[in-house]
mmCIF file of C-alpha atoms in Angstrom:
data_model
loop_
_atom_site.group_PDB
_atom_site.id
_atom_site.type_symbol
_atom_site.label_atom_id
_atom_site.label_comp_id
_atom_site.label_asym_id
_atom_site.label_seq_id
_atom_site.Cartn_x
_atom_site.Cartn_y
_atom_site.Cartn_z
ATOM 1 C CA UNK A 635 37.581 38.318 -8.775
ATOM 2 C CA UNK A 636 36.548 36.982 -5.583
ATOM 3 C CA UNK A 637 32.900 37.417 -6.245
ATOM 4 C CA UNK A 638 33.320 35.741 -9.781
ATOM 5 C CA UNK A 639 34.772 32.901 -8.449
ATOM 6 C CA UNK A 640 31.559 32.364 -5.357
ATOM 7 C CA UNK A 641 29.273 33.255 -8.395
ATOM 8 C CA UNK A 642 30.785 30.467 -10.381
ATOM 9 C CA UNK A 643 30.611 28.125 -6.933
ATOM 10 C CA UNK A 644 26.626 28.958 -6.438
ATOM 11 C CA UNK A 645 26.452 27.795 -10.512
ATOM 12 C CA UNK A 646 27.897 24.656 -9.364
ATOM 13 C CA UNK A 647 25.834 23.854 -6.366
ATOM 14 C CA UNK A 648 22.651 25.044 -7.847
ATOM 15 C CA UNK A 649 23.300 22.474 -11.294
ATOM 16 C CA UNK A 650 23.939 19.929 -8.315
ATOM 17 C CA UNK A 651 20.862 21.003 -6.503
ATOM 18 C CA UNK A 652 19.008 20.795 -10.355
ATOM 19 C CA UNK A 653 20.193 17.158 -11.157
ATOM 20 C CA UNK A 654 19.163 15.744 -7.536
ATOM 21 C CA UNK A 655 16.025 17.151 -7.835
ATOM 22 C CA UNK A 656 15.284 15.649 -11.060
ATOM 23 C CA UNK A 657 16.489 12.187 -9.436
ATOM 24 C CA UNK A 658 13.807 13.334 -6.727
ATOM 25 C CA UNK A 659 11.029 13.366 -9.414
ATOM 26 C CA UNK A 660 12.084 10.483 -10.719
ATOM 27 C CA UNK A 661 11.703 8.538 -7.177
ATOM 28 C CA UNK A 662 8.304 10.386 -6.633
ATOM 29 C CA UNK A 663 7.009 8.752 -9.971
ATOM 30 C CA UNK A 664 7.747 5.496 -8.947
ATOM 31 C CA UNK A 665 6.520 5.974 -5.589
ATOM 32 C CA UNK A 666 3.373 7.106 -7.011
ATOM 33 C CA UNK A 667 3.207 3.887 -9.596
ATOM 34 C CA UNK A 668 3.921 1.729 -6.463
ATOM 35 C CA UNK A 669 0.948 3.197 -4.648
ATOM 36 C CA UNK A 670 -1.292 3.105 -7.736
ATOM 37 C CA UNK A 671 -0.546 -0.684 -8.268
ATOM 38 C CA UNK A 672 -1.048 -1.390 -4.827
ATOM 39 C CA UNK A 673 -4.359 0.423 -4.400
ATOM 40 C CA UNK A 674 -5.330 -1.213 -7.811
ATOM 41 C CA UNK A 675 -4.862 -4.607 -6.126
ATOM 42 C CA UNK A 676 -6.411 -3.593 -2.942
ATOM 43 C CA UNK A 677 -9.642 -2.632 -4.938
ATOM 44 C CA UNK A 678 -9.249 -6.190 -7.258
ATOM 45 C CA UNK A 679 -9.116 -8.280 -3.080
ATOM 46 C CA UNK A 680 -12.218 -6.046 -2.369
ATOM 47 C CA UNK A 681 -14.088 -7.068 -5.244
ATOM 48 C CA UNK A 682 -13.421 -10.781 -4.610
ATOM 49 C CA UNK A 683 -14.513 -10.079 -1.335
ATOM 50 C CA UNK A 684 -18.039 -9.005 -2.595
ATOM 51 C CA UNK A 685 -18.540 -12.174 -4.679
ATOM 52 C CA UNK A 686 -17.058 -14.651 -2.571
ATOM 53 C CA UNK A 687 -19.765 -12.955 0.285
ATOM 54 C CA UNK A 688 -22.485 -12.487 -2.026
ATOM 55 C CA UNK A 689 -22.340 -16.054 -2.514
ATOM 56 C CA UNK A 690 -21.677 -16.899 1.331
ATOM 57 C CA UNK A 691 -25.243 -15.014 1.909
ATOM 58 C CA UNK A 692 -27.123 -18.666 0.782
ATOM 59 C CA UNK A 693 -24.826 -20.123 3.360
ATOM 60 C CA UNK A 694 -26.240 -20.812 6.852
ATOM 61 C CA UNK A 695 -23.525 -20.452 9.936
ATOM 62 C CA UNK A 696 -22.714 -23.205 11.997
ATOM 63 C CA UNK A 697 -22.797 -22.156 15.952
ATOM 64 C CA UNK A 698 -19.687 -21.382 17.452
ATOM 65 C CA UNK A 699 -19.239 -24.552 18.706
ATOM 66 C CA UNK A 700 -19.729 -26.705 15.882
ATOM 67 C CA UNK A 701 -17.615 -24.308 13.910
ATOM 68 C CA UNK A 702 -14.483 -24.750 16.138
ATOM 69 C CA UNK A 703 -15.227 -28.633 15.546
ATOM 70 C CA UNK A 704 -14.977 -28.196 11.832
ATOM 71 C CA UNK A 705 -12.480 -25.137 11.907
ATOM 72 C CA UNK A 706 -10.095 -26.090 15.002
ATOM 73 C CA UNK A 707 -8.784 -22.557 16.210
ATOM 74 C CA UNK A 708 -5.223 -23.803 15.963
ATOM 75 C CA UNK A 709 -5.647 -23.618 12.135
ATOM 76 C CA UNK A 710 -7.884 -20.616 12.799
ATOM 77 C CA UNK A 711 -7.467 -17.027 11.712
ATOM 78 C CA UNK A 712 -6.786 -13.896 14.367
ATOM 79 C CA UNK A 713 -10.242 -12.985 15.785
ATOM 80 C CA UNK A 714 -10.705 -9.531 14.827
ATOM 81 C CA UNK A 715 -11.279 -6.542 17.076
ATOM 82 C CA UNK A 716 -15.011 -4.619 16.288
ATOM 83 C CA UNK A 717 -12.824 -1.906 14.272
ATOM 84 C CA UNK A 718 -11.311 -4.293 12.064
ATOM 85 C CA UNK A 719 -14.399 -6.305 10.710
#
């Protein structure tokens, strides 16, 4: 009787264990849709980033000091570190 009624227990807590673990799947599907839309729109900024340099090639750079007149560094971006670029 006693070993019926833990058998019947371990049922229960395995079907338990069964429906989070589906709910697990679930989450991992979504994670993985999430990461697939943001890699998708990672690749779509890189691509813009080709054309929008491709097209900076025919531009000639101002010296540094001419660009700070134009580009004041309080409206500047974060200077990058070599890694970064």
């Amino acid at each position: 009787m006693a070993i019926e009624k833990r058998s019947s227990e371990v049922w229960k807590v395995l079907g338990a264990v069964k429906t989070e673990f589906g709910k697990f799947g679930d989450v991992l599907a979504k994670t993985r849709k999430k990461l697939d839309e943001a890699r998708n729109t990672i690749d779509q900024a890189e691509v813009r980033t080709r054309q929008i340099g491709r097209q900076l090639v025919k531009v000639e750079s101002l010296p540094a000091e001419e660009a700070s007149q134009v580009w004041p560094e309080e409206l500047g971006l974060p200077e990058l570190e070599d890694d970064e670029a």
